Amino acid sequence: MKMMQKKSKFSKGRLLTCFILAIIVGVLAFAGPKADTYASNIVDTTSDEDAGTTEDRTNIREPGTQDADELKELNIANNLTVTYADGNGTIAGSLRILLILTGIALAPILIICLTSFVRILIVLHFTRAALQTQTAPPNQVLIALALFLTFFIMQPTITTINETAVQPFENGEITQEEALERGVEPLREFMYKQTQTKDAKVFCDIGGFEWTGELADIPTSALIPAFMISELRTAFIIGFVIYIPFIVIDMVVASALMSMGMMMLPPTTISMPFKILLFVLADGWNLVIVNLVKTFY
């Protein structure tokens, strides 16, 4: 019985294998004539009669004979066109927007380097440090106050730039180069008034520029760093002057504590309320800010 079962299983396996082989042979036999038919429909372009005819060639003309307009129509997806003029010699609208966005990105650097912002912010920081109030007023308040004071001080310069450069350019009276030159000139005049002579002379000597002491002879590349160095020097001098009355208070408080034998008590803990009281009674913010603004006039 076991032998008969094994033979039946073997016969079933052989029948299944033969059936699969028959299906494969049928598929190949069915696909064979069509492949021949497809192959017979292919045009033989290697014959002597058809070779070189314009009907069978993939290129209609010889390479390099097409003009620019035809290539532009054929390669629309591969073209990158930047229009820098709108027909009347001025910058196109899209490129002007790009330049404006670039100017907005560089605006913080220009405000710091070319205006009174540095001096104002440093003096306000020294004032807060002399009061020893740590974070009162906070940094956001000091920066906002410095920005508004900078706008107040630079308002005449901004008005001059608008009247001499921006409006004539928008009206089409001057070109971009002339507008840039006119716009930079008021800033140069402002920086030159606040720049010390020795700082300007040092940078002119380093850069190899011949400077006769006149504004027109000093390049902007030397005027800007000289202006920033002068602003830092002036700000630190004002900060030292602000520190002097508060140092006196610290010394008086420390001497009083030493005379009473209270050596373990930090003098700053006692002196800070007296500093705030003195600052409020003397109207310190008005004195500092008003006199700071007057240094630019």
Coordinates of N, CA, C and O in Angstrom, one line a residue, residues 103-259:
G103 N 18.8 94.7 1.2 CA 19.0 95.9 2.0 C 18.4 95.8 3.4 O 19.0 96.2 4.4
I104 N 17.2 95.2 3.4 CA 16.5 94.9 4.7 C 17.3 94.0 5.6 O 17.4 94.1 6.8
A105 N 17.9 92.9 4.9 CA 18.7 92.0 5.7 C 20.0 92.6 6.2 O 20.5 92.2 7.3
L106 N 20.5 93.6 5.5 CA 21.7 94.3 6.0 C 21.4 95.5 6.8 O 22.4 96.2 7.3
A107 N 20.2 95.8 7.0 CA 19.8 97.0 7.8 C 20.3 97.0 9.2 O 20.8 98.1 9.7
P108 N 20.3 95.9 10.0 CA 20.8 96.0 11.3 C 22.3 96.3 11.4 O 22.8 97.1 12.2
I109 N 23.1 95.8 10.4 CA 24.5 96.1 10.4 C 24.7 97.6 10.0 O 25.6 98.3 10.6
L110 N 23.9 98.1 9.1 CA 24.1 99.5 8.7 C 23.7 100.5 9.9 O 24.3 101.5 10.1
I111 N 22.6 100.1 10.6 CA 22.2 100.9 11.8 C 23.3 100.9 12.9 O 23.6 102.0 13.5
I112 N 24.0 99.8 13.1 CA 25.0 99.7 14.1 C 26.2 100.5 13.7 O 26.9 101.2 14.5
C113 N 26.6 100.4 12.4 CA 27.9 100.9 12.0 C 27.9 102.3 11.5 O 28.9 103.0 11.7
L114 N 26.8 102.8 11.0 CA 26.7 104.1 10.4 C 25.9 105.2 11.1 O 25.7 106.3 10.6
T115 N 25.4 104.9 12.3 CA 24.6 105.8 13.0 C 25.1 106.0 14.5 O 26.2 105.5 14.8
S116 N 24.3 106.6 15.3 CA 24.7 106.9 16.7 C 24.2 105.8 17.6 O 24.3 106.0 18.8
F117 N 23.8 104.6 17.1 CA 23.3 103.6 17.9 C 24.3 103.0 18.9 O 24.0 102.7 20.1
V118 N 25.6 102.9 18.5 CA 26.6 102.3 19.3 C 26.9 103.1 20.6 O 26.9 102.6 21.7
R119 N 27.1 104.4 20.4 CA 27.3 105.3 21.5 C 26.2 105.2 22.5 O 26.4 105.2 23.8
I120 N 25.0 105.4 22.0 CA 23.8 105.4 22.9 C 23.7 104.1 23.7 O 23.5 104.2 25.0
L121 N 23.8 103.0 23.1 CA 23.6 101.7 23.7 C 24.6 101.5 24.8 O 24.4 101.0 25.9
I122 N 25.9 101.8 24.5 CA 27.0 101.6 25.5 C 26.8 102.5 26.7 O 27.0 102.0 27.8
V123 N 26.4 103.7 26.5 CA 26.2 104.6 27.6 C 25.1 104.2 28.5 O 25.2 104.2 29.7
L124 N 24.0 103.7 27.9 CA 22.9 103.2 28.7 C 23.3 101.9 29.4 O 22.9 101.7 30.6
H125 N 24.1 101.1 28.8 CA 24.6 99.9 29.5 C 25.5 100.3 30.7 O 25.3 99.7 31.8
F126 N 26.3 101.3 30.6 CA 27.2 101.8 31.7 C 26.3 102.4 32.8 O 26.6 102.2 34.0
T127 N 25.3 103.0 32.4 CA 24.4 103.6 33.4 C 23.7 102.5 34.3 O 23.6 102.6 35.5
R128 N 23.2 101.5 33.6 CA 22.6 100.4 34.4 C 23.7 99.7 35.2 O 23.4 99.3 36.4
A129 N 24.9 99.5 34.7 CA 25.9 98.8 35.5 C 26.3 99.6 36.7 O 26.6 99.1 37.8
A130 N 26.4 101.0 36.5 CA 26.7 101.8 37.7 C 25.7 101.8 38.8 O 26.0 101.9 40.0
L131 N 24.4 101.7 38.4 CA 23.3 101.5 39.4 C 23.3 100.2 40.0 O 22.7 100.0 41.1
Q132 N 24.0 99.2 39.4 CA 24.0 97.8 39.9 C 22.6 97.2 40.1 O 22.3 96.5 41.0
T133 N 21.8 97.5 39.2 CA 20.4 96.9 39.2 C 20.3 95.7 38.3 O 19.2 95.2 38.1
Q134 N 21.4 95.2 37.8 CA 21.5 93.9 37.1 C 20.6 94.0 35.8 O 21.2 94.4 34.8
T135 N 19.4 93.6 35.9 CA 18.6 93.6 34.6 C 17.4 94.6 34.6 O 16.4 94.4 34.0
A136 N 17.6 95.7 35.4 CA 16.6 96.7 35.4 C 17.2 98.0 35.0 O 18.1 98.5 35.8
P137 N 16.8 98.6 33.9 CA 15.9 98.1 32.9 C 16.4 97.0 32.1 O 17.6 96.9 31.9
P138 N 15.5 96.1 31.5 CA 16.0 95.0 30.8 C 16.6 95.4 29.4 O 16.5 96.5 29.0
N139 N 17.3 94.4 28.8 CA 18.0 94.7 27.5 C 17.0 95.1 26.4 O 17.4 96.0 25.6
Q140 N 15.8 94.6 26.4 CA 14.8 95.0 25.4 C 14.5 96.5 25.5 O 14.4 97.2 24.5
V141 N 14.4 96.9 26.7 CA 14.0 98.4 26.9 C 15.2 99.2 26.5 O 15.0 100.3 25.8
L142 N 16.4 98.8 26.9 CA 17.6 99.6 26.5 C 17.7 99.7 25.0 O 18.0 100.8 24.4
I143 N 17.6 98.6 24.3 CA 17.7 98.5 22.8 C 16.6 99.4 22.2 O 16.9 100.1 21.2
A144 N 15.4 99.2 22.6 CA 14.3 100.0 22.1 C 14.5 101.5 22.3 O 14.3 102.3 21.3
L145 N 15.0 101.9 23.5 CA 15.3 103.3 23.7 C 16.4 103.8 22.8 O 16.4 104.9 22.3
A146 N 17.4 103.0 22.7 CA 18.6 103.3 21.8 C 18.1 103.5 20.3 O 18.6 104.4 19.6
L147 N 17.2 102.6 19.9 CA 16.7 102.7 18.5 C 15.9 104.0 18.3 O 16.1 104.7 17.3
F148 N 15.1 104.4 19.2 CA 14.3 105.6 19.0 C 15.1 106.9 19.2 O 14.9 107.8 18.4
L149 N 16.1 106.8 20.1 CA 17.0 108.0 20.1 C 17.9 108.1 18.9 O 18.2 109.2 18.4
T150 N 18.3 106.9 18.3 CA 19.0 106.9 17.0 C 18.2 107.5 15.9 O 18.7 108.3 15.1
F151 N 16.9 107.2 15.9 CA 16.0 107.7 14.8 C 15.9 109.2 15.0 O 15.8 110.0 14.0
F152 N 15.8 109.7 16.3 CA 15.6 111.1 16.5 C 16.9 111.9 16.1 O 16.8 112.9 15.5
I153 N 18.1 111.3 16.4 CA 19.3 112.0 16.1 C 19.5 112.0 14.5 O 20.0 112.9 14.0
M154 N 19.2 110.8 13.9 CA 19.5 110.7 12.5 C 18.4 111.2 11.6 O 18.5 111.1 10.4
Q155 N 17.3 111.8 12.2 CA 16.2 112.3 11.4 C 16.6 113.3 10.3 O 16.2 113.3 9.2
P156 N 17.4 114.3 10.7 CA 17.9 115.3 9.6 C 18.6 114.6 8.5 O 18.5 115.0 7.3
T157 N 19.5 113.6 8.8 CA 20.2 112.9 7.8 C 19.3 112.1 6.9 O 19.4 112.1 5.7
I158 N 18.3 111.5 7.5 CA 17.4 110.7 6.8 C 16.5 111.6 5.8 O 16.3 111.2 4.7
T159 N 16.2 112.7 6.4 CA 15.4 113.7 5.5 C 16.2 114.1 4.3 O 15.7 114.3 3.2
T160 N 17.5 114.4 4.6 CA 18.3 114.8 3.5 C 18.5 113.8 2.4 O 18.4 114.0 1.2
I161 N 18.6 112.5 2.8 CA 18.8 111.4 1.9 C 17.5 111.3 1.1 O 17.5 111.0 -0.1
N162 N 16.4 111.4 1.7 CA 15.1 111.3 1.0 C 14.9 112.4 0.0 O 14.4 112.1 -1.1
E163 N 15.3 113.6 0.4 CA 15.1 114.7 -0.6 C 16.1 114.8 -1.7 O 15.7 115.2 -2.8
T164 N 17.3 114.3 -1.5 CA 18.3 114.5 -2.5 C 18.6 113.2 -3.3 O 19.1 113.3 -4.4
A165 N 18.2 112.0 -2.8 CA 18.4 110.8 -3.5 C 17.2 110.0 -3.8 O 17.0 109.6 -4.9
V166 N 16.4 109.7 -2.8 CA 15.3 108.8 -3.0 C 14.2 109.4 -3.9 O 13.8 108.8 -4.9
Q167 N 13.7 110.6 -3.6 CA 12.6 111.2 -4.4 C 13.1 111.5 -5.8 O 12.3 111.2 -6.8
P168 N 14.3 112.1 -6.1 CA 14.7 112.2 -7.5 C 14.8 110.9 -8.2 O 14.5 110.9 -9.4
F169 N 15.2 109.9 -7.6 CA 15.4 108.6 -8.2 C 14.0 108.0 -8.6 O 13.8 107.5 -9.7
E170 N 13.1 108.1 -7.7 CA 11.7 107.6 -7.9 C 11.0 108.4 -9.0 O 10.2 107.9 -9.8
N171 N 11.4 109.7 -9.2 CA 10.8 110.5 -10.2 C 11.5 110.3 -11.6 O 11.1 110.9 -12.6
G172 N 12.5 109.5 -11.6 CA 13.3 109.3 -12.8 C 14.2 110.4 -13.2 O 14.7 110.5 -14.4
E173 N 14.6 111.3 -12.3 CA 15.4 112.4 -12.6 C 16.9 112.1 -12.6 O 17.7 112.7 -13.2
I174 N 17.3 111.0 -11.8 CA 18.7 110.6 -11.7 C 18.7 109.1 -11.8 O 17.7 108.4 -11.7
T175 N 19.9 108.6 -12.1 CA 20.1 107.1 -12.2 C 20.4 106.5 -10.9 O 20.6 107.2 -9.9
Q176 N 20.6 105.2 -10.9 CA 20.9 104.5 -9.7 C 22.3 104.9 -9.1 O 22.4 105.0 -7.9
E177 N 23.3 105.0 -9.9 CA 24.6 105.4 -9.5 C 24.6 106.8 -8.8 O 25.1 107.0 -7.7
E178 N 23.9 107.7 -9.4 CA 23.8 109.1 -8.8 C 23.0 109.0 -7.5 O 23.3 109.7 -6.5
A179 N 21.9 108.2 -7.5 CA 21.1 108.1 -6.2 C 22.0 107.5 -5.1 O 21.9 107.9 -3.9
L180 N 22.8 106.5 -5.4 CA 23.7 105.9 -4.4 C 24.7 106.9 -3.9 O 24.9 107.0 -2.7
E181 N 25.3 107.7 -4.8 CA 26.3 108.7 -4.4 C 25.7 109.7 -3.5 O 26.2 110.1 -2.5
R182 N 24.5 110.2 -3.9 CA 23.8 111.3 -3.1 C 23.3 110.7 -1.8 O 23.3 111.4 -0.8
G183 N 22.9 109.4 -1.7 CA 22.4 108.9 -0.5 C 23.5 108.6 0.5 O 23.3 108.7 1.8
V184 N 24.7 108.3 0.1 CA 25.9 108.1 1.0 C 26.5 109.4 1.5 O 27.0 109.4 2.6
E185 N 26.4 110.4 0.8 CA 27.0 111.7 1.2 C 26.5 112.2 2.5 O 27.3 112.6 3.3
P186 N 25.2 112.3 2.8 CA 24.8 112.8 4.1 C 25.3 111.9 5.3 O 25.6 112.4 6.3
L187 N 25.4 110.6 5.0 CA 25.9 109.7 6.1 C 27.4 110.0 6.3 O 27.9 109.9 7.4
R188 N 28.1 110.2 5.2 CA 29.5 110.5 5.3 C 29.7 111.8 6.1 O 30.6 111.9 7.0
E189 N 28.9 112.8 5.9 CA 29.0 114.1 6.6 C 28.7 113.9 8.1 O 29.4 114.4 9.0
F190 N 27.7 113.1 8.4 CA 27.4 112.8 9.8 C 28.6 112.1 10.5 O 29.0 112.4 11.6
M191 N 29.1 111.0 9.9 CA 30.2 110.3 10.5 C 31.5 111.1 10.6 O 32.2 111.0 11.6
Y192 N 31.7 112.0 9.6 CA 32.9 112.8 9.6 C 32.9 113.8 10.8 O 33.9 114.0 11.4
K193 N 31.7 114.3 11.1 CA 31.6 115.2 12.3 C 31.9 114.5 13.6 O 32.4 115.2 14.5
Q194 N 31.6 113.3 13.7 CA 31.8 112.5 15.0 C 33.1 111.7 15.0 O 33.4 111.1 16.0
T195 N 33.8 111.8 14.0 CA 35.1 111.0 13.9 C 36.3 111.9 14.3 O 36.4 113.1 13.9
Q196 N 37.1 111.4 15.2 CA 38.3 112.1 15.6 C 39.4 112.1 14.5 O 39.5 111.0 13.8
T197 N 40.1 113.1 14.4 CA 41.1 113.3 13.3 C 42.2 112.2 13.4 O 42.6 111.6 12.4
K198 N 42.6 111.8 14.6 CA 43.7 110.8 14.7 C 43.2 109.4 14.2 O 44.0 108.7 13.6
D199 N 41.9 109.1 14.5 CA 41.4 107.8 14.0 C 41.3 107.8 12.5 O 41.7 106.8 11.9
A200 N 40.8 108.9 11.9 CA 40.7 108.9 10.5 C 42.1 108.8 9.8 O 42.3 108.2 8.8
K201 N 43.1 109.5 10.4 CA 44.4 109.5 9.9 C 45.1 108.2 9.9 O 45.8 107.7 9.0
V202 N 44.8 107.5 11.1 CA 45.4 106.1 11.2 C 44.9 105.2 10.1 O 45.7 104.5 9.5
F203 N 43.6 105.1 9.9 CA 43.1 104.2 8.9 C 43.5 104.6 7.5 O 43.6 103.8 6.6
C204 N 43.6 105.9 7.2 CA 44.1 106.3 5.9 C 45.6 105.9 5.7 O 45.9 105.5 4.6
D205 N 46.4 106.0 6.7 CA 47.8 105.6 6.6 C 47.8 104.1 6.4 O 48.7 103.6 5.6
I206 N 47.0 103.3 7.1 CA 47.0 101.9 7.0 C 46.6 101.5 5.6 O 47.2 100.6 4.9
G207 N 45.6 102.1 5.1 CA 45.1 101.8 3.7 C 45.9 102.4 2.6 O 45.6 102.1 1.4
G208 N 46.8 103.3 2.9 CA 47.6 103.9 1.9 C 46.9 105.0 1.1 O 47.3 105.2 0.0
F209 N 46.0 105.7 1.8 CA 45.3 106.8 1.2 C 45.9 108.1 1.6 O 46.3 108.3 2.7
E210 N 45.9 109.0 0.6 CA 46.4 110.3 0.9 C 45.3 111.2 1.4 O 44.4 111.5 0.6
W211 N 45.3 111.6 2.6 CA 44.2 112.4 3.2 C 44.7 113.8 3.6 O 45.7 113.9 4.4
T212 N 44.1 114.8 3.1 CA 44.5 116.2 3.4 C 43.6 116.8 4.5 O 43.8 118.0 4.8
G213 N 42.8 116.0 5.2 CA 42.0 116.5 6.2 C 40.6 116.9 5.8 O 39.8 117.3 6.6
E214 N 40.2 116.8 4.5 CA 38.9 117.2 4.0 C 38.1 115.9 3.9 O 38.6 114.8 3.7
L215 N 36.8 116.1 3.9 CA 35.8 115.0 3.8 C 35.9 114.3 2.5 O 35.8 113.1 2.4
A216 N 36.0 115.1 1.4 CA 36.0 114.5 0.1 C 37.3 113.6 -0.2 O 37.2 112.8 -1.1
D217 N 38.3 113.8 0.6 CA 39.5 113.0 0.3 C 39.6 111.7 1.1 O 40.4 110.8 0.7
I218 N 38.7 111.5 2.1 CA 38.8 110.3 2.8 C 37.8 109.3 2.2 O 36.6 109.6 2.0
P219 N 38.2 108.0 1.9 CA 37.3 107.1 1.3 C 36.3 106.5 2.4 O 36.6 106.5 3.6
T220 N 35.2 106.0 2.0 CA 34.2 105.5 2.9 C 34.7 104.3 3.6 O 34.4 104.0 4.8
S221 N 35.6 103.5 3.0 CA 36.1 102.3 3.6 C 37.0 102.6 4.8 O 37.2 101.8 5.7
A222 N 37.6 103.8 4.8 CA 38.4 104.2 6.0 C 37.6 105.0 7.0 O 37.9 105.0 8.2
L223 N 36.6 105.7 6.5 CA 35.8 106.5 7.3 C 34.9 105.7 8.3 O 34.8 106.1 9.5
I224 N 34.4 104.6 7.8 CA 33.5 103.8 8.7 C 34.2 103.2 9.9 O 33.7 103.4 11.0
P225 N 35.3 102.5 9.7 CA 36.0 102.0 10.9 C 36.5 103.1 11.9 O 36.5 103.0 13.1
A226 N 37.0 104.2 11.3 CA 37.4 105.4 12.1 C 36.3 105.9 12.9 O 36.4 106.3 14.1
F227 N 35.1 106.0 12.3 CA 33.9 106.5 13.0 C 33.5 105.5 14.2 O 33.2 106.0 15.3
M228 N 33.6 104.2 13.9 CA 33.2 103.3 15.0 C 34.2 103.3 16.1 O 33.8 103.2 17.3
I229 N 35.5 103.4 15.9 CA 36.5 103.5 16.9 C 36.3 104.8 17.8 O 36.3 104.8 19.0
S230 N 36.0 105.9 17.1 CA 35.7 107.2 17.8 C 34.4 107.0 18.6 O 34.4 107.6 19.8
E231 N 33.4 106.4 18.1 CA 32.2 106.2 18.9 C 32.5 105.3 20.2 O 31.9 105.7 21.3
L232 N 33.2 104.3 20.0 CA 33.6 103.5 21.2 C 34.3 104.3 22.3 O 34.1 104.2 23.5
R233 N 35.3 105.1 21.8 CA 36.1 105.9 22.7 C 35.2 106.9 23.5 O 35.3 107.0 24.7
T234 N 34.4 107.6 22.7 CA 33.5 108.6 23.3 C 32.5 107.9 24.3 O 32.2 108.5 25.4
A235 N 31.9 106.8 23.9 CA 31.0 106.1 24.8 C 31.6 105.7 26.1 O 31.1 105.8 27.2
F236 N 32.9 105.2 26.1 CA 33.6 104.8 27.3 C 33.9 106.0 28.2 O 33.9 105.9 29.4
I237 N 34.3 107.1 27.6 CA 34.6 108.3 28.3 C 33.3 108.8 29.1 O 33.3 109.1 30.3
I238 N 32.2 108.8 28.4 CA 30.9 109.2 29.0 C 30.5 108.2 30.1 O 30.1 108.6 31.2
G239 N 30.8 106.9 29.9 CA 30.5 105.9 30.9 C 31.3 106.1 32.1 O 30.8 105.9 33.3
F240 N 32.6 106.4 32.0 CA 33.4 106.7 33.1 C 32.9 107.9 34.0 O 32.9 107.8 35.2
V241 N 32.5 108.9 33.3 CA 32.0 110.1 34.0 C 30.7 109.7 34.7 O 30.5 110.2 35.9
I242 N 29.9 108.9 34.2 CA 28.7 108.5 34.9 C 29.0 107.6 36.1 O 28.3 107.7 37.1
Y243 N 30.1 106.9 36.0 CA 30.4 106.0 37.1 C 30.9 106.7 38.4 O 30.8 106.2 39.5
I244 N 31.5 107.9 38.2 CA 32.2 108.6 39.3 C 31.3 108.9 40.5 O 31.7 108.5 41.6
P245 N 30.1 109.5 40.4 CA 29.3 109.7 41.6 C 28.9 108.4 42.3 O 28.8 108.4 43.5
F246 N 28.7 107.3 41.5 CA 28.3 106.1 42.1 C 29.4 105.4 42.8 O 29.2 104.7 43.9
I247 N 30.6 105.6 42.3 CA 31.8 105.1 43.0 C 32.0 105.8 44.4 O 32.4 105.2 45.4
V248 N 31.7 107.1 44.4 CA 31.8 107.9 45.7 C 30.8 107.3 46.7 O 31.1 107.2 47.9
I249 N 29.6 107.0 46.2 CA 28.6 106.4 47.2 C 29.1 105.1 47.7 O 29.0 104.8 48.9
D250 N 29.7 104.2 46.8 CA 30.2 103.0 47.3 C 31.3 103.2 48.3 O 31.4 102.4 49.4
M251 N 32.2 104.1 48.1 CA 33.3 104.4 49.1 C 32.7 104.9 50.4 O 33.2 104.4 51.5
V252 N 31.7 105.7 50.4 CA 31.2 106.3 51.6 C 30.5 105.2 52.4 O 30.6 105.0 53.6
V253 N 29.7 104.3 51.7 CA 29.0 103.2 52.4 C 30.0 102.2 52.9 O 29.9 101.7 54.1
A254 N 31.0 101.9 52.2 CA 32.0 100.9 52.7 C 32.8 101.5 53.9 O 33.0 100.7 54.9
S255 N 33.1 102.8 53.9 CA 33.8 103.4 55.1 C 32.9 103.3 56.3 O 33.3 103.0 57.4
A256 N 31.6 103.6 56.1 CA 30.6 103.6 57.2 C 30.5 102.2 57.8 O 30.5 102.0 59.0
L257 N 30.4 101.2 56.9 CA 30.3 99.8 57.4 C 31.6 99.4 58.1 O 31.5 98.7 59.2
M258 N 32.7 99.8 57.7 CA 34.0 99.4 58.3 C 34.1 100.1 59.7 O 34.6 99.5 60.7
S259 N 33.6 101.3 59.8 CA 33.7 102.0 61.1 C 32.8 101.4 62.1 O 33.0 101.4 63.3

